[in-house]
Coordinates of C-alpha atoms in Angstrom, one line a residue:
A1 CA 66.5 42.2 1.8
M2 CA 69.1 44.3 -0.2
G3 CA 72.1 43.2 -1.9
G4 CA 73.8 39.7 -2.0
G5 CA 77.6 39.1 -3.2
G6 CA 78.4 36.4 -5.9
G7 CA 80.9 33.4 -5.3
D8 CA 83.9 32.8 -6.5
G9 CA 86.2 29.9 -6.9
A10 CA 87.5 31.0 -3.2
A11 CA 83.7 30.2 -2.0
A12 CA 83.7 26.6 -3.9
A13 CA 87.1 25.8 -2.3
A14 CA 85.2 26.2 0.9
A15 CA 83.0 24.6 0.5
E16 CA 84.2 21.6 -0.1
R17 CA 86.5 22.3 3.0
V18 CA 83.0 22.9 4.9
P19 CA 80.4 21.1 3.7
W20 CA 77.8 23.4 5.6
V21 CA 78.3 26.5 6.7
P22 CA 80.9 28.5 6.0
R23 CA 80.8 28.8 2.5
V24 CA 82.4 32.6 2.3
V25 CA 83.0 34.4 -0.9
G26 CA 85.1 37.0 -0.5
Y27 CA 88.2 38.2 2.2
G28 CA 88.4 41.8 2.3
H29 CA 88.2 44.4 0.6
G30 CA 88.7 42.9 -3.0
K31 CA 88.9 44.7 -6.4
D32 CA 85.3 45.5 -5.9
G33 CA 84.8 46.1 -2.9
P34 CA 85.5 50.2 -0.8
E35 CA 89.4 51.5 -0.3
K36 CA 91.1 49.7 1.4
S37 CA 91.9 51.5 5.0
K38 CA 93.0 50.4 8.5
P39 CA 90.8 47.5 9.6
R40 CA 88.6 47.9 11.8
S41 CA 90.0 44.5 14.3
L42 CA 93.7 46.7 14.7
A43 CA 91.0 49.1 16.7
G44 CA 89.1 46.5 18.8
R45 CA 92.5 44.5 20.1
S46 CA 94.3 44.9 23.6
G47 CA 96.6 42.3 25.7
G48 CA 94.5 39.5 22.9
K49 CA 91.6 40.1 23.4
L50 CA 89.1 40.7 20.6
M51 CA 86.8 43.8 22.2
A52 CA 84.5 44.4 19.3
G53 CA 83.6 41.9 17.6
S54 CA 81.1 39.2 19.4
G55 CA 80.3 40.9 22.4
A56 CA 82.1 38.2 24.7
D57 CA 85.8 38.6 25.2
T58 CA 87.5 35.8 22.8
D59 CA 91.3 34.6 23.8
I60 CA 93.4 35.2 20.7
D61 CA 96.8 33.8 19.3
P62 CA 99.1 36.4 17.7
L63 CA 100.1 34.9 15.5
E64 CA 96.2 33.8 14.0
A65 CA 95.7 38.3 15.4
C66 CA 99.1 39.3 13.1
L67 CA 97.8 36.7 9.9
E68 CA 93.6 38.3 10.2
V69 CA 95.5 42.0 9.7
V70 CA 97.3 40.9 6.6
V71 CA 94.2 38.3 5.3
A72 CA 92.1 42.5 5.8
F73 CA 94.7 43.9 2.9
A74 CA 95.4 40.4 1.3
G75 CA 92.0 41.4 -1.3
G76 CA 89.9 37.6 -2.6
D77 CA 92.5 37.3 -5.4
L78 CA 95.2 35.9 -2.4
A79 CA 92.3 33.6 -1.1
P80 CA 93.3 30.1 -2.9
L81 CA 96.9 30.4 -1.0
L82 CA 95.4 31.1 2.2
W83 CA 93.7 27.8 2.9
T84 CA 96.6 26.0 2.8
A85 CA 97.8 26.7 6.2
A86 CA 94.9 26.1 9.2
S87 CA 95.9 29.3 10.4
W88 CA 95.9 31.4 7.6
R89 CA 92.4 29.6 7.0
R90 CA 91.2 30.2 10.7
A91 CA 92.4 34.2 9.7
A92 CA 90.7 33.6 6.3
L93 CA 87.4 32.4 8.3
R94 CA 87.7 35.1 10.8
G95 CA 88.8 38.0 8.2
S96 CA 85.9 37.4 6.0
R97 CA 84.0 40.7 5.0
R98 CA 80.9 38.2 3.2
L99 CA 79.4 35.4 3.8
R100 CA 76.9 32.8 1.8
V101 CA 74.1 30.5 3.9
L102 CA 73.5 27.7 1.9
S103 CA 69.6 26.4 1.6
K104 CA 69.5 23.5 4.3
A105 CA 72.0 25.0 6.9
P106 CA 70.6 23.5 9.9
R107 CA 69.9 27.3 12.2
Q108 CA 72.6 26.5 14.7
V109 CA 75.5 26.3 12.6
I110 CA 74.8 29.1 11.2
L111 CA 74.3 31.6 14.1
D112 CA 77.1 30.0 15.1
A113 CA 79.3 31.0 12.0
L114 CA 77.6 34.2 12.3
R115 CA 79.4 34.5 16.2
S116 CA 82.4 33.3 15.1
R117 CA 82.9 36.5 12.1
P118 CA 82.7 39.7 13.9
F119 CA 84.1 41.4 10.7
L120 CA 81.1 40.6 8.2
R121 CA 79.5 43.0 6.2
C122 CA 77.7 41.4 3.7
I123 CA 74.8 38.5 4.2
D124 CA 72.9 36.4 1.5
F125 CA 69.9 34.3 3.0
C126 CA 68.5 33.2 -0.3
S127 CA 66.7 30.6 0.1
C128 CA 67.5 29.7 3.2
E129 CA 64.9 27.3 5.2
A130 CA 67.1 27.7 8.6
M131 CA 66.5 31.5 8.6
N132 CA 62.5 32.0 7.3
S133 CA 61.4 32.8 10.3
D134 CA 61.3 35.9 12.8
A135 CA 62.8 34.5 15.5
A136 CA 66.1 33.9 13.6
L137 CA 65.6 37.1 12.2
A138 CA 65.4 38.2 15.4
E139 CA 68.9 36.6 16.8
L140 CA 71.0 37.5 14.1
V141 CA 70.3 40.8 14.7
D142 CA 71.0 40.7 19.0
I143 CA 74.3 38.8 17.3
F144 CA 75.4 42.0 15.4
R145 CA 73.5 44.6 17.5
R146 CA 76.6 43.5 19.9
R147 CA 79.3 44.8 16.8
S148 CA 80.7 47.9 15.3
V149 CA 81.2 46.9 12.1
P150 CA 78.0 47.6 10.9
L151 CA 76.2 45.5 8.5
D152 CA 75.7 46.4 5.1
S153 CA 73.6 44.0 2.7
L154 CA 71.6 41.1 3.2
R155 CA 69.8 39.2 0.9
L156 CA 66.0 37.5 2.3
T157 CA 64.9 36.3 -1.5
G158 CA 62.5 33.3 -1.3
T159 CA 60.7 34.6 1.9
T160 CA 57.7 33.3 2.6
A161 CA 57.3 33.4 7.1
L162 CA 58.4 36.8 7.7
G163 CA 56.6 39.3 9.2
V164 CA 55.7 43.0 10.9
R165 CA 58.5 41.1 14.1
S166 CA 61.3 41.1 11.5
R167 CA 60.4 44.4 9.5
Q168 CA 60.9 45.9 13.7
S169 CA 64.1 43.6 14.2
L170 CA 65.9 45.2 10.5
R171 CA 64.9 48.2 12.0
R172 CA 67.2 47.2 14.9
V173 CA 69.9 46.8 13.2
G174 CA 70.5 50.0 11.3
L175 CA 69.7 48.6 8.0
T176 CA 68.3 50.7 5.5
C177 CA 66.3 50.6 1.4
W178 CA 65.4 46.9 2.4
A179 CA 62.5 44.8 1.7
F180 CA 61.7 41.3 1.6
P181 CA 58.6 39.4 0.9
T182 CA 55.8 37.3 2.7
S183 CA 52.6 35.4 2.8
Q184 CA 50.7 37.4 6.0
V185 CA 48.8 40.3 4.9
E186 CA 48.4 42.2 8.4
Q187 CA 48.7 46.3 9.0
G188 CA 52.0 47.8 7.5
C189 CA 52.7 45.7 4.7
V190 CA 52.6 46.1 0.7
L191 CA 50.6 44.9 -1.6
L192 CA 52.8 44.9 -5.1
S193 CA 50.6 44.2 -7.8
R194 CA 52.5 41.9 -10.3
P195 CA 54.0 42.0 -13.7
N196 CA 51.3 40.2 -15.5
F197 CA 48.7 42.4 -13.6
V198 CA 45.4 42.2 -16.1
A199 CA 43.0 45.7 -14.1
Q200 CA 39.7 45.6 -15.0
E201 CA 38.5 48.2 -16.9
S202 CA 37.2 50.0 -13.8
Q203 CA 41.3 50.1 -12.1
P204 CA 43.5 50.7 -14.4
H205 CA 44.9 52.7 -11.1
L206 CA 45.9 48.7 -9.9
V207 CA 48.3 47.8 -12.7
R208 CA 52.2 48.8 -11.3
S209 CA 50.5 50.0 -8.1
V210 CA 52.1 50.2 -4.5
V211 CA 48.8 49.4 -1.6
L212 CA 49.4 50.3 2.1
V213 CA 47.2 48.0 3.9
V214 CA 45.8 50.8 6.9
R215 CA 43.7 47.7 8.0
R216 CA 42.6 44.3 8.1
D217 CA 39.6 43.4 9.8
A218 CA 37.6 39.9 10.1
G219 CA 36.3 40.6 6.3
V220 CA 37.5 43.9 4.7
I221 CA 40.7 44.4 4.1
L222 CA 41.1 48.2 3.4
G223 CA 44.8 50.3 1.2
L224 CA 45.5 52.9 0.2
A225 CA 47.8 53.2 -3.6
L226 CA 50.9 55.0 -2.5
N227 CA 52.6 56.1 -6.2
K228 CA 49.4 57.2 -8.2
P229 CA 49.9 61.1 -8.8
T230 CA 46.7 62.4 -10.3
V231 CA 46.8 65.9 -11.9
L232 CA 44.4 67.9 -9.1
E233 CA 45.9 70.0 -5.9
M234 CA 44.8 70.2 -2.9
A235 CA 43.4 73.8 -3.9
R236 CA 41.0 72.4 -6.3
L237 CA 39.6 70.3 -3.0
S238 CA 39.8 73.6 -1.2
A239 CA 37.6 75.8 -3.6
E240 CA 34.7 72.6 -2.5
S241 CA 34.9 72.9 0.8
P242 CA 35.1 76.5 2.0
T243 CA 36.1 75.4 5.4
A244 CA 39.1 73.4 4.5
P245 CA 41.1 73.1 7.5
W246 CA 44.8 72.8 5.0
S247 CA 44.6 76.3 2.9
P248 CA 46.3 78.2 2.1
Q249 CA 49.4 76.8 3.6
L250 CA 49.2 73.0 0.9
D251 CA 47.2 74.6 -1.6
D252 CA 50.3 73.3 -3.6
C253 CA 50.8 70.2 -2.6
P254 CA 49.4 67.4 -5.1
V255 CA 46.8 64.9 -4.5
F256 CA 47.7 60.8 -5.0
C257 CA 44.2 58.5 -6.4
G258 CA 44.2 56.1 -3.0
G259 CA 42.1 54.1 -4.6
D260 CA 38.3 53.6 -6.4
Q261 CA 36.5 53.6 -3.1
G262 CA 34.6 56.8 -1.7
R263 CA 36.4 60.1 -1.9
E264 CA 38.2 60.3 2.1
L265 CA 40.7 62.4 2.2
T266 CA 43.6 60.8 3.6
L267 CA 47.3 62.3 4.7
L268 CA 50.0 60.6 4.7
H269 CA 53.0 61.5 7.3
G270 CA 56.1 60.8 9.2
N271 CA 55.8 63.4 11.8
K272 CA 54.8 62.3 15.6
E273 CA 54.3 65.4 16.9
L274 CA 51.5 65.5 14.6
G275 CA 50.6 62.3 15.4
G276 CA 47.4 60.4 14.4
T277 CA 46.9 57.0 13.5
E278 CA 51.1 54.8 13.3
L279 CA 50.4 52.3 11.0
V280 CA 53.6 51.1 12.3
D281 CA 56.9 52.4 13.6
G282 CA 57.1 56.3 11.9
V283 CA 54.3 56.0 9.4
F284 CA 50.9 58.1 10.4
L285 CA 47.9 58.5 8.8
A286 CA 45.8 61.5 9.7
R287 CA 42.0 61.6 8.6
C288 CA 40.1 64.8 10.4
D289 CA 39.4 68.0 9.7
R290 CA 41.2 68.6 13.4
E291 CA 44.8 66.5 12.4
F292 CA 44.8 69.0 8.1
A293 CA 44.4 71.9 10.4
R294 CA 47.2 71.0 12.7
A295 CA 49.3 70.0 9.6
A296 CA 48.4 73.2 8.4
D297 CA 49.9 75.0 11.3
F298 CA 52.8 72.8 11.7
V299 CA 53.7 73.9 7.9
R300 CA 53.4 77.7 8.6
W301 CA 55.4 77.0 12.0
G302 CA 58.5 75.4 10.4
K303 CA 57.5 71.6 11.8
M304 CA 57.3 70.1 8.6
R305 CA 57.2 70.8 4.7
P306 CA 54.7 70.5 2.4
E307 CA 57.0 67.5 0.2
D308 CA 56.6 66.3 3.9
C309 CA 52.7 65.6 3.2
R310 CA 50.8 62.7 0.6
W311 CA 47.8 64.0 0.0
L312 CA 45.3 60.6 -1.4
L313 CA 42.1 60.7 -1.9
G314 CA 40.0 57.7 -2.4
S315 CA 41.1 53.9 -0.5
C316 CA 41.0 50.2 -2.5
H317 CA 38.7 47.9 -0.8
W318 CA 38.4 44.0 -0.7
S319 CA 36.3 40.9 1.1
G320 CA 38.7 38.9 2.6
D321 CA 37.6 36.3 0.2
E322 CA 38.3 38.7 -2.5
L323 CA 42.2 39.1 -1.4
R324 CA 42.6 35.7 -0.9
H325 CA 41.5 34.8 -4.4
E326 CA 43.5 37.7 -5.5
L327 CA 46.6 36.3 -4.0
A328 CA 46.3 32.8 -5.3
L329 CA 45.7 34.0 -8.4
G330 CA 49.1 35.7 -8.6
M331 CA 47.9 39.1 -9.4
W332 CA 49.8 40.5 -5.9
Q333 CA 52.5 39.4 -3.8
P334 CA 52.6 41.3 -0.1
A335 CA 56.2 43.1 1.3
H336 CA 57.1 44.7 3.8
C337 CA 59.4 47.2 3.0
D338 CA 61.8 50.2 4.8
N339 CA 59.1 53.4 5.8
R340 CA 61.7 55.2 3.0
Y341 CA 59.4 54.4 0.2
L342 CA 55.8 54.5 2.4
L343 CA 57.0 58.6 3.7
P344 CA 56.3 60.9 1.4
H345 CA 59.3 63.1 -0.4
S346 CA 61.6 60.4 0.2
G347 CA 62.4 59.0 -3.3
S348 CA 60.7 58.8 -6.6
F349 CA 56.7 57.7 -6.6
D350 CA 57.7 57.0 -10.6
D351 CA 60.7 54.1 -9.2
L352 CA 59.2 53.5 -6.0
W353 CA 57.2 50.5 -6.7
S354 CA 60.2 48.9 -9.8
D355 CA 62.3 49.7 -6.6
L356 CA 60.3 47.1 -4.5
H357 CA 59.2 44.7 -6.9
T358 CA 63.6 44.2 -8.0
L359 CA 64.2 44.0 -3.7
T360 CA 61.3 41.2 -3.5
S361 CA 61.6 39.7 -6.8

């Protein structure tokens, strides 16, 4: 979903000794890591027990406990020396911050490796078949939710079977700025146009577009393009509709092109109190005058800012067969992403397509 560690000499040595997992690609803070500080393991020990980590007390040899402290400060440069003794090797593995999992590693071996390494911060599951399911990712999240050491990055590039359940799992573990590819087109996912996307003459707005799927019925898929601004402002729509419920508080807001079908106005926002139709956790759509008037009231009362509203005119429509055909041609990449990429004023819409394409490619 984000980031990922690289391999080094220590990783090769680890792979020779342990054929599946772990394939350790880092030990403690290396030269490129964050500043060296007091390791979290020191604050979590009491009476020879590891209090913070896997969630259950684990007996630790006092010597290994001391070696782990040394490993935490040693960094990757001393890794080859640490493998010369079994005690050093166990300490190095327990104190490792990064882990790369081989593509054919069995699921249970992976989960056991994660439980035995309480200080992992970065994990690379790129093309790992065993973790390519919602259930497997949920188990991983359960492991990390019991720890005091947060997970910094998780790489899931190459997955195809993850869906909305995995989206919920990543939110629970506290990761941000994440995205992962999927093969399932469902409500709340986005469709990313491929770099080689060739649009029809009437659809230039779909080039380098990010389309949020807001409804999928038996025969129709409805979406909203999120990153296609226009020269219009809400004041122009207010002039066309004298009873515009959003005026005058929201007249300066820009209007985005949601698609080439119809002229229905949609408000995308993340205010739970304002409400509307909730697509996924924390992402709402408002589509009626009563909800628009309430949004204007929230701005007037200081509960929202005008930048917290994204106004979308029109929408994108596909029949089921039409979208399946375009997916087969490689025109679109379905993906799930963090709410910060969906909600207004959480980033630049100019970079939205390139950011999501980088994370999911």
